[in-house]
Coordinates of C-alpha atoms and ligand atoms in Angstrom, one line a residue:
M1 CA 3.0 38.9 11.6
N2 CA 6.4 39.0 13.0
K3 CA 8.5 35.9 13.3
R4 CA 8.6 35.7 17.0
Y5 CA 4.8 35.9 17.3
L6 CA 4.4 33.3 14.6
T7 CA 6.8 31.0 16.5
L8 CA 4.8 31.5 19.6
M9 CA 1.5 30.8 17.8
M10 CA 3.0 27.7 16.3
A11 CA 4.2 26.5 19.6
A12 CA 0.6 26.9 20.8
G13 CA -0.6 24.9 17.9
L14 CA -2.5 27.8 16.5
V15 CA -0.6 28.0 13.2
A16 CA 0.5 24.6 12.0
V17 CA 2.3 25.6 8.9
A18 CA 5.0 28.1 9.0
K19 CA 4.6 29.5 5.6
G20 CA 7.3 32.1 4.9
A21 CA 9.0 31.5 8.1
D22 CA 12.4 29.7 8.4
S23 CA 10.7 26.4 8.3
K24 CA 13.1 23.8 7.1
P25 CA 12.2 20.5 8.5
N26 CA 14.0 17.5 7.1
V27 CA 12.1 15.5 4.6
V28 CA 12.4 11.7 4.2
M29 CA 10.4 10.3 1.3
I30 CA 10.1 6.5 1.5
V31 CA 8.9 5.1 -1.8
A32 CA 8.3 1.4 -1.9
D33 CA 8.1 -0.6 -5.1
D34 CA 4.9 -2.3 -6.2
L35 CA 3.5 -2.1 -2.6
G36 CA -0.2 -2.2 -2.9
Y37 CA -2.9 -0.2 -1.1
G38 CA -3.9 -3.4 0.9
D39 CA -0.3 -4.6 1.6
L40 CA 0.2 -2.9 5.0
E41 CA -1.3 -3.9 8.3
C42 CA -2.5 -0.3 8.9
Y43 CA -4.3 -0.5 5.6
G44 CA -6.1 -3.7 6.5
A45 CA -3.5 -6.4 5.6
K46 CA -4.2 -9.4 7.8
N47 CA -1.5 -11.9 6.8
V48 CA 1.6 -9.8 7.5
K49 CA 2.7 -7.6 10.3
T50 CA 4.1 -4.2 9.6
P51 CA 4.7 -2.6 13.1
A52 CA 7.0 0.1 12.0
V53 CA 4.7 1.4 9.3
N54 CA 1.7 1.0 11.7
N55 CA 3.6 3.2 14.2
L56 CA 4.3 5.8 11.5
A57 CA 0.6 5.9 10.7
A58 CA -0.2 6.1 14.4
N59 CA 1.9 9.2 14.7
G60 CA 0.7 10.8 11.5
I61 CA -2.0 10.8 8.8
R62 CA -3.1 7.8 6.8
F63 CA -4.5 8.8 3.5
T64 CA -7.1 6.6 1.9
D65 CA -7.3 8.1 -1.6
T66 CA -3.8 8.9 -2.9
H67 CA -2.6 8.1 -6.4
A68 CA 0.7 7.6 -8.1
V69 CA 0.6 9.3 -11.5
A70 CA 1.3 6.1 -13.4
A71 CA 0.8 2.4 -12.9
T72 CA 4.5 1.6 -13.5
S73 CA 7.7 2.8 -12.0
T74 CA 9.5 5.0 -14.5
P75 CA 6.7 7.3 -15.4
S76 CA 5.5 7.4 -11.8
R77 CA 8.9 8.4 -10.5
Y78 CA 9.4 10.8 -13.3
S79 CA 6.3 12.7 -12.1
L80 CA 7.2 12.5 -8.4
L81 CA 10.7 13.9 -8.9
T82 CA 9.8 16.6 -11.5
G83 CA 6.2 17.6 -10.9
E84 CA 5.5 17.1 -14.6
Y85 CA 3.2 14.5 -16.1
P86 CA 5.2 11.7 -17.9
W87 CA 3.4 12.0 -21.2
R88 CA 5.0 15.4 -21.7
R89 CA 8.4 13.7 -22.3
P90 CA 8.8 10.8 -24.7
G91 CA 10.7 7.8 -23.4
T92 CA 9.3 7.7 -19.8
D93 CA 8.0 4.2 -20.0
V94 CA 9.5 1.3 -18.0
A95 CA 13.2 1.9 -18.7
P96 CA 15.8 -0.7 -19.4
G97 CA 19.0 -0.8 -17.3
D98 CA 21.0 0.9 -20.0
A99 CA 18.6 3.8 -20.6
G100 CA 20.1 7.2 -20.9
M101 CA 19.1 9.7 -18.2
I102 CA 15.5 10.4 -18.7
I103 CA 15.2 13.6 -16.6
R104 CA 17.6 15.9 -18.3
P105 CA 20.3 17.7 -16.3
E106 CA 18.7 21.1 -17.2
Q107 CA 15.4 20.1 -15.7
F108 CA 14.5 21.5 -12.3
T109 CA 13.8 18.6 -9.9
I110 CA 12.5 18.2 -6.4
A111 CA 16.1 17.7 -5.4
D112 CA 17.1 21.0 -7.0
M113 CA 14.3 22.6 -5.1
F114 CA 15.5 21.4 -1.8
R115 CA 19.2 21.9 -2.6
S116 CA 18.7 25.5 -3.7
N117 CA 17.1 26.1 -0.3
G118 CA 20.0 24.9 1.7
Y119 CA 19.2 21.2 2.0
A120 CA 21.6 18.3 1.7
T121 CA 20.0 15.9 -0.7
A122 CA 20.2 12.1 -1.4
A123 CA 18.7 9.5 -3.6
I124 CA 19.1 6.0 -2.2
G125 CA 17.8 2.7 -3.6
K126 CA 15.8 2.2 -6.8
W127 CA 16.4 4.8 -9.5
H128 CA 14.9 3.5 -12.8
L129 CA 15.2 6.9 -14.6
G130 CA 18.2 6.2 -16.7
L131 CA 21.9 7.1 -16.3
G132 CA 24.5 8.6 -18.6
D133 CA 23.8 10.4 -21.8
K134 CA 22.3 8.0 -24.4
T135 CA 20.7 4.6 -24.2
G136 CA 23.1 1.8 -24.6
T137 CA 26.2 3.9 -24.8
Q138 CA 27.4 3.9 -21.1
D139 CA 30.8 2.7 -20.2
W140 CA 30.1 1.0 -16.8
N141 CA 33.9 0.9 -16.1
A142 CA 34.3 4.6 -15.8
P143 CA 32.4 7.5 -14.2
L144 CA 29.0 8.0 -15.9
A145 CA 28.5 11.1 -18.1
A146 CA 25.3 11.9 -16.3
S147 CA 23.8 10.8 -12.9
P148 CA 21.5 12.0 -10.2
S149 CA 24.4 14.4 -9.2
D150 CA 23.3 16.4 -12.2
L151 CA 19.7 16.5 -10.9
G152 CA 20.3 18.1 -7.6
F153 CA 21.2 15.1 -5.5
D154 CA 24.4 15.6 -3.5
Y155 CA 24.6 11.9 -2.8
H156 CA 23.3 8.8 -4.5
Y157 CA 23.6 5.1 -4.0
I158 CA 21.3 3.5 -6.5
M159 CA 20.3 0.6 -8.7
A160 CA 20.3 1.8 -12.3
A161 CA 16.9 0.3 -13.0
T162 CA 15.2 -2.5 -11.1
S163 CA 16.6 -5.6 -9.4
D164 CA 15.3 -7.7 -12.3
R165 CA 17.3 -5.7 -14.9
V166 CA 21.0 -5.7 -15.5
P167 CA 23.4 -4.2 -14.6
C168 CA 23.2 -5.8 -11.1
V169 CA 25.5 -3.4 -9.4
F170 CA 25.0 -0.3 -7.3
I171 CA 26.0 3.1 -8.6
E172 CA 27.5 5.5 -6.0
Q173 CA 28.3 9.1 -7.0
G174 CA 28.2 8.3 -10.7
F175 CA 30.3 5.2 -10.6
V176 CA 29.9 1.5 -9.9
A177 CA 30.1 1.0 -6.1
N178 CA 32.9 -1.5 -5.0
Y179 CA 34.0 -1.5 -8.6
D180 CA 36.1 -4.7 -9.3
P181 CA 38.9 -3.8 -11.7
T182 CA 39.6 -7.4 -12.4
D183 CA 36.2 -8.0 -13.9
S184 CA 35.1 -5.3 -16.4
I185 CA 31.3 -4.8 -16.8
F186 CA 29.5 -5.0 -20.2
V187 CA 25.8 -4.5 -20.6
S188 CA 23.5 -5.1 -23.6
Y189 CA 19.8 -5.2 -24.1
N190 CA 20.3 -6.6 -27.7
A191 CA 22.5 -9.6 -27.5
N192 CA 24.2 -11.9 -25.1
F193 CA 27.9 -12.0 -24.6
E194 CA 29.7 -15.0 -26.0
G195 CA 30.0 -17.9 -23.6
E196 CA 27.7 -16.3 -20.9
P197 CA 24.9 -18.5 -19.6
T198 CA 21.3 -17.4 -19.7
G199 CA 18.2 -18.5 -17.8
A200 CA 16.7 -19.7 -21.1
K201 CA 19.6 -22.0 -22.0
N202 CA 20.9 -22.9 -18.5
P203 CA 17.9 -23.3 -16.2
E204 CA 20.2 -25.5 -14.0
L205 CA 22.0 -22.4 -12.9
L206 CA 18.8 -20.7 -11.6
T207 CA 19.7 -21.9 -8.1
N208 CA 17.9 -19.1 -6.2
L209 CA 14.7 -18.3 -8.2
R210 CA 13.2 -19.5 -11.4
H211 CA 11.3 -17.3 -13.8
S212 CA 7.6 -17.7 -14.6
H213 CA 7.7 -15.4 -17.6
G214 CA 10.4 -13.3 -19.1
H215 CA 13.5 -12.8 -16.9
D216 CA 15.4 -15.6 -18.8
M217 CA 18.5 -13.6 -19.9
S218 CA 21.7 -13.2 -17.9
I219 CA 22.0 -15.0 -14.6
V220 CA 23.3 -13.2 -11.6
N221 CA 23.2 -14.7 -8.1
G222 CA 21.3 -17.7 -9.4
I223 CA 18.5 -15.6 -10.7
G224 CA 17.6 -14.8 -14.3
R225 CA 17.3 -11.1 -15.3
I226 CA 16.1 -8.9 -18.1
G227 CA 19.0 -7.9 -20.3
Y228 CA 22.5 -9.2 -20.7
M229 CA 25.6 -8.5 -18.7
K230 CA 29.1 -9.8 -18.3
G231 CA 31.5 -9.2 -15.5
G232 CA 31.0 -7.2 -12.3
G233 CA 32.9 -9.6 -10.0
S234 CA 32.7 -8.5 -6.4
A235 CA 30.6 -5.4 -7.3
L236 CA 27.6 -7.6 -8.2
W237 CA 24.8 -7.3 -5.6
K238 CA 23.4 -10.2 -3.7
D239 CA 19.6 -9.9 -3.7
E240 CA 19.3 -11.0 -0.1
N241 CA 21.5 -8.0 1.0
I242 CA 19.9 -5.2 -1.0
A243 CA 17.7 -4.0 1.8
D244 CA 20.6 -4.1 4.2
S245 CA 22.9 -2.1 1.8
I246 CA 20.5 0.7 1.0
T247 CA 19.2 1.0 4.6
A248 CA 22.8 1.3 5.9
K249 CA 23.5 4.1 3.4
A250 CA 20.3 5.9 4.4
V251 CA 21.2 5.7 8.1
D252 CA 24.7 7.0 7.3
F253 CA 23.2 9.9 5.4
I254 CA 20.9 10.8 8.3
N255 CA 23.9 10.7 10.7
E256 CA 26.1 12.7 8.5
H257 CA 23.5 15.5 7.9
K258 CA 21.7 15.7 11.2
D259 CA 23.0 19.2 11.8
E260 CA 21.6 20.7 8.6
P261 CA 18.3 20.4 6.8
F262 CA 18.2 17.3 4.5
F263 CA 16.0 15.7 1.9
M264 CA 16.3 12.0 1.4
Y265 CA 14.5 10.0 -1.4
F266 CA 14.7 6.4 -0.1
A267 CA 13.3 4.1 -2.8
T268 CA 13.3 0.5 -1.7
N269 CA 13.6 -2.5 -3.9
D270 CA 10.9 -4.2 -1.8
V271 CA 8.5 -5.5 -2.9
H272 CA 9.5 -5.7 -6.6
V273 CA 10.5 -8.9 -8.2
P274 CA 12.8 -10.9 -7.9
R275 CA 11.6 -11.2 -4.2
F276 CA 14.6 -12.7 -2.4
P277 CA 14.7 -11.1 1.0
H278 CA 17.3 -11.9 3.6
D279 CA 17.0 -15.2 5.6
R280 CA 16.1 -13.4 8.8
F281 CA 12.9 -12.0 7.3
R282 CA 11.7 -15.4 5.9
G283 CA 8.9 -17.5 7.1
K284 CA 7.2 -14.9 9.3
N285 CA 3.9 -14.8 7.5
P286 CA 1.9 -17.3 5.5
M287 CA 2.4 -15.5 2.1
G288 CA 5.9 -16.7 1.2
L289 CA 8.5 -14.5 -0.4
R290 CA 6.2 -11.6 -1.2
G291 CA 5.0 -11.4 2.4
D292 CA 8.6 -11.7 3.6
A293 CA 9.6 -8.8 1.3
I294 CA 6.9 -6.7 3.0
V295 CA 8.3 -7.7 6.4
Q296 CA 11.8 -6.6 5.1
F297 CA 10.4 -3.3 3.9
D298 CA 8.9 -2.7 7.3
W299 CA 12.3 -3.4 8.9
S300 CA 13.9 -0.7 6.6
V301 CA 11.3 1.8 7.8
D302 CA 12.0 0.9 11.4
Q303 CA 15.8 1.4 10.9
I304 CA 15.2 4.8 9.4
M305 CA 12.8 5.9 12.2
K306 CA 15.3 4.7 14.8
A307 CA 18.1 6.5 13.1
L308 CA 16.1 9.8 13.0
E309 CA 15.3 9.3 16.7
K310 CA 18.9 8.5 17.6
A311 CA 20.2 11.5 15.7
G312 CA 17.8 13.7 17.6
V313 CA 16.0 14.9 14.5
A314 CA 12.8 12.9 14.6
D315 CA 10.7 15.8 15.7
N316 CA 12.0 18.0 13.0
T317 CA 11.5 15.5 10.2
I318 CA 8.6 15.0 7.8
V319 CA 8.4 11.3 6.9
I320 CA 6.3 10.5 3.8
L321 CA 5.7 6.8 3.0
T322 CA 4.2 5.7 -0.3
S323 CA 4.6 3.4 -3.3
D324 CA 5.4 3.9 -7.0
N325 CA 2.4 2.0 -8.3
G326 CA -0.1 -0.7 -7.4
P327 CA 0.8 -4.3 -6.5
V328 CA 1.4 -7.3 -8.7
V329 CA 1.5 -10.9 -7.6
D330 CA 3.2 -13.0 -10.3
D331 CA 5.5 -10.5 -12.1
G332 CA 7.7 -13.0 -13.7
Y333 CA 9.3 -15.3 -11.1
D334 CA 8.1 -18.5 -9.6
D335 CA 7.9 -17.3 -6.0
K336 CA 4.5 -18.7 -5.3
A337 CA 3.1 -15.2 -4.5
E338 CA -0.2 -16.0 -6.0
E339 CA -0.7 -19.5 -4.5
L340 CA 0.2 -18.2 -1.1
L341 CA -2.0 -15.1 -0.9
N342 CA -4.2 -16.9 1.6
G343 CA -7.1 -14.5 1.2
H344 CA -4.8 -11.4 1.1
S345 CA -5.9 -8.6 -1.3
P346 CA -2.7 -6.7 -2.3
A347 CA -4.8 -3.9 -3.9
G348 CA -7.3 -3.8 -0.9
P349 CA -10.8 -3.0 -2.1
F350 CA -9.7 -1.9 -5.6
R351 CA -10.0 -3.6 -8.9
G352 CA -6.9 -4.2 -11.1
N353 CA -3.3 -4.2 -10.1
K354 CA 0.0 -2.6 -11.3
Y355 CA -0.3 -1.7 -15.1
S356 CA -4.1 -1.3 -14.9
A357 CA -6.4 1.6 -15.6
F358 CA -8.5 0.4 -12.8
E359 CA -7.8 2.0 -9.4
G360 CA -5.5 -0.9 -8.3
G361 CA -3.0 0.4 -10.8
T362 CA -2.3 3.7 -9.0
A363 CA -4.0 3.7 -5.6
V364 CA -1.2 3.6 -3.1
P365 CA -0.6 3.8 0.6
F366 CA 0.3 7.4 1.6
I367 CA 1.3 8.2 5.2
V368 CA 2.6 11.6 6.4
S369 CA 4.1 12.2 9.8
W370 CA 5.6 15.3 11.2
P371 CA 5.7 15.2 15.0
G372 CA 3.9 18.3 16.5
H373 CA 2.3 19.2 13.2
T374 CA 0.4 16.2 12.0
N375 CA -2.4 15.0 14.2
P376 CA -1.5 11.5 15.5
G377 CA -3.5 8.6 14.2
T378 CA -5.7 10.5 11.8
E379 CA -7.1 9.4 8.5
S380 CA -7.7 11.7 5.5
P381 CA -10.1 10.9 2.8
A382 CA -8.8 13.7 0.6
L383 CA -8.1 12.9 -3.1
V384 CA -4.4 13.4 -3.4
S385 CA -1.9 12.9 -6.3
Q386 CA 1.8 12.4 -6.0
I387 CA 2.3 15.0 -8.7
D388 CA 1.6 17.6 -6.0
I389 CA 4.3 16.5 -3.6
M390 CA 6.9 18.7 -5.2
R391 CA 5.2 22.1 -4.9
S392 CA 3.5 21.2 -1.6
L393 CA 6.8 20.5 0.0
G394 CA 8.3 23.6 -1.7
S395 CA 5.6 25.6 -0.1
L396 CA 7.1 24.8 3.4
F397 CA 9.9 27.3 2.7
N398 CA 8.3 29.3 -0.1
A399 CA 10.6 27.7 -2.7
R400 CA 11.2 29.6 -5.9
I401 CA 10.5 27.3 -8.8
P402 CA 11.7 28.4 -12.3
K403 CA 9.0 29.2 -14.8
G404 CA 8.0 26.1 -16.7
A405 CA 9.3 23.7 -14.1
A406 CA 7.0 21.4 -12.1
S407 CA 4.2 22.7 -14.3
D408 CA 1.7 20.0 -13.4
S409 CA 2.3 20.2 -9.6
R410 CA 0.1 22.2 -7.3
D411 CA 0.5 23.3 -3.7
H412 CA -1.7 21.2 -1.5
L413 CA 0.4 21.4 1.7
P414 CA -2.5 21.9 4.1
T415 CA -4.1 18.7 2.8
I416 CA -0.8 16.8 3.0
L417 CA -0.3 17.9 6.6
G418 CA -3.8 17.0 7.4
Q419 CA -5.0 20.6 8.2
S420 CA -7.5 20.4 5.4
N421 CA -9.4 17.6 3.7
E422 CA -9.5 19.6 0.5
S423 CA -9.1 17.3 -2.5
R424 CA -7.3 17.9 -5.8
Q425 CA -10.1 18.8 -8.3
Y426 CA -8.9 16.3 -10.9
V427 CA -6.4 13.5 -10.5
A428 CA -5.0 12.0 -13.6
E429 CA -3.8 8.4 -13.7
M430 CA -1.9 6.7 -16.5
A431 CA -2.1 2.9 -17.2
S432 CA 0.9 1.1 -18.7
N433 CA -0.6 1.3 -22.2
H434 CA -1.0 5.1 -21.7
T435 CA -4.8 5.1 -21.2
L436 CA -5.7 8.0 -19.0
S437 CA -8.2 7.9 -16.2
V438 CA -9.4 10.8 -14.1
R439 CA -10.7 10.9 -10.6
S440 CA -12.8 13.9 -9.5
G441 CA -15.1 14.1 -6.5
K442 CA -16.9 10.8 -6.3
W443 CA -16.2 10.0 -10.0
K444 CA -13.7 7.8 -11.8
Y445 CA -13.6 8.0 -15.5
I446 CA -11.5 5.7 -17.8
E447 CA -11.1 6.9 -21.4
P448 CA -12.0 4.4 -24.2
S449 CA -9.1 2.4 -25.4
N450 CA -8.6 -0.6 -27.6
G451 CA -6.5 -3.5 -26.5
P452 CA -6.9 -6.7 -24.5
K453 CA -8.9 -7.1 -21.3
M454 CA -6.0 -8.8 -19.6
I455 CA -2.3 -8.0 -19.5
P456 CA -1.0 -10.1 -22.4
W457 CA 2.5 -11.0 -21.3
G458 CA 2.1 -13.0 -18.0
P459 CA 0.7 -11.3 -15.0
K460 CA -3.0 -12.1 -14.5
I461 CA -4.2 -8.5 -14.3
E462 CA -7.3 -6.8 -15.8
T463 CA -6.1 -3.8 -17.9
G464 CA -9.3 -1.8 -17.6
N465 CA -9.4 -1.4 -21.4
S466 CA -12.8 -0.9 -23.0
P467 CA -13.7 0.7 -26.3
E468 CA -16.6 2.4 -24.4
P469 CA -16.1 5.3 -21.9
Q470 CA -16.3 4.0 -18.3
L471 CA -17.6 6.0 -15.4
Y472 CA -17.8 4.7 -11.9
D473 CA -19.3 6.2 -8.8
M474 CA -16.6 5.6 -6.2
S475 CA -18.9 6.6 -3.3
V476 CA -20.8 3.4 -3.8
D477 CA -18.7 1.4 -6.2
R478 CA -15.0 1.4 -5.1
G479 CA -14.5 -1.8 -7.0
E480 CA -15.4 -0.3 -10.4
R481 CA -18.1 -2.8 -11.3
N482 CA -21.0 -0.7 -12.4
N483 CA -20.3 1.5 -15.5
V484 CA -22.7 4.4 -15.3
A485 CA -21.3 6.5 -18.2
D486 CA -24.6 6.2 -20.1
K487 CA -26.5 7.9 -17.3
H488 CA -24.1 10.8 -16.9
P489 CA -23.1 12.2 -20.3
D490 CA -22.4 15.6 -18.7
I491 CA -19.8 14.1 -16.3
V492 CA -18.3 12.0 -19.1
A493 CA -17.9 15.2 -21.2
Q494 CA -16.4 17.1 -18.4
M495 CA -13.9 14.3 -17.7
Q496 CA -13.0 14.0 -21.4
A497 CA -12.4 17.7 -21.5
Y498 CA -10.1 17.5 -18.5
I499 CA -8.1 14.7 -20.2
R500 CA -7.8 16.7 -23.5
D501 CA -6.5 19.6 -21.5
A502 CA -4.1 17.7 -19.3
R503 CA -2.7 15.8 -22.4
A504 CA -2.2 19.0 -24.4
K505 CA 1.2 20.6 -24.5
H506 CA 1.3 23.7 -22.4
Ligands
NG6_601 C1 8.0 -5.7 -16.9 C2 8.6 -6.9 -16.2 C3 8.3 -6.9 -14.8 C4 8.7 -5.6 -14.1 C5 8.1 -4.4 -14.9 C6 8.6 -3.1 -14.4 C7 8.8 -8.8 -17.8 C8 8.2 -10.0 -18.3 N1 8.1 -8.1 -16.9 O1 8.3 -5.6 -18.2 O2 8.9 -8.0 -14.1 O3 10.1 -5.5 -14.1 O4 8.4 -4.5 -16.2 O5 8.2 -2.9 -13.1 O6 9.9 -8.5 -18.2 S1 8.3 -1.4 -12.5 O7 7.6 -1.5 -11.2 O8 9.7 -1.2 -12.3 O9 7.6 -0.5 -13.4
CA602 CA1 7.0 -0.3 -9.4

């Protein structure tokens, strides 16, 4: 088929995907943090308004069965950005703020894929995949030895880990943003620095938020953190301004690259703890700070959509909105998230939350919009895994991916663009204790694992652990209440075989 003919057919809506043609739409991937399947109005949330996200869903496809690869951030993001399951690389569990860079510079990432196809690329917001060479060896007062610049990102403005972990500064192009030469930065995850207060010893200095569990080490902006840091001066972030800072950088990136194809990974801090949104988002819902953080997230989405519109590129931009793992209510700060739920179910119909092997651990919102290509206001029941995002997007422009890279990712572009409801045959999900679960067709299988029934360190979350194999029929039991493993030994065997295969080195 010649190109002109293909273009004509596309214009007529006859061919929705321009495979092999010069199809280079911009891609904006918005990844929220700990935002649950039930946390958005368009996914049934009643206590909080999310008009910008609703609007995105109204213009695109709302998926009802999409999964992050893992129930915590680092392994989930590792998979999203590399197309490789996290258990293939040791050290992909929740990373401290002084972790060495987990994705190695020689690895081919989703950013390398876009960049090698002529895209400008950016990572803005939460990183949580390590920086520099080796854990604990970074000099935060000089350019870092390794950063997202080595992973295919032309531009980055990121938090090293999470907002509850030191260092509490942004890193821009491999160096502390707004570096304050009068106040050198030191970071340790082993010991405090002499004379520095901690949340444990100086609770009177916790003027903005108190911890409920953990988070009692260094105090920055009146909030206790995980890890110790000293210095930072004017480079230290203020939690209430994080959404403003990262959104402004995202809008700048859009404006600066509107005349060329761009890929932007926009990873919000919302709605991770410490939840401390800007005053202007407060008190707009009955759920307190967690609800306010959802409102703030929606505002960021709105700003990005407006910026795309204003730059004249909205029609040529695929926007994907999702989350890195399931929700959590009390994740270590006394923000009254649990007391103020007012009937809200952060994980929607699912059992378990973040960390869990139950569906609430990895079931995430997933919305895809590409004006003129995605059918407005549709819903897709297809079973989708974030592991496939890399190769599916690469398929837009027939990306060449080196042998061995993105080895677990598969091209499901027609499903992601809503042209097909074809599901991934098997979707693997990893709980925080590395228990693997599999979804396939109507089945959900959780492999046997020892360990406590509840998360032992604070959050009130069911782990999904059981020494017995668990099998649930999701077509009638979305809440995973009725274990039917005994009745279907053949399905159990098939699921176990898949896990053995997926876990094996290849
Ligand atoms: C836990 C933290 C939790 C959160 C999580 C990582 C404690 C007691 N809890 O260890 O607050 O930071 O790690 O969350 O320290 S994630 O979404 O980035 O994976
Ligand atoms: Ca997370």
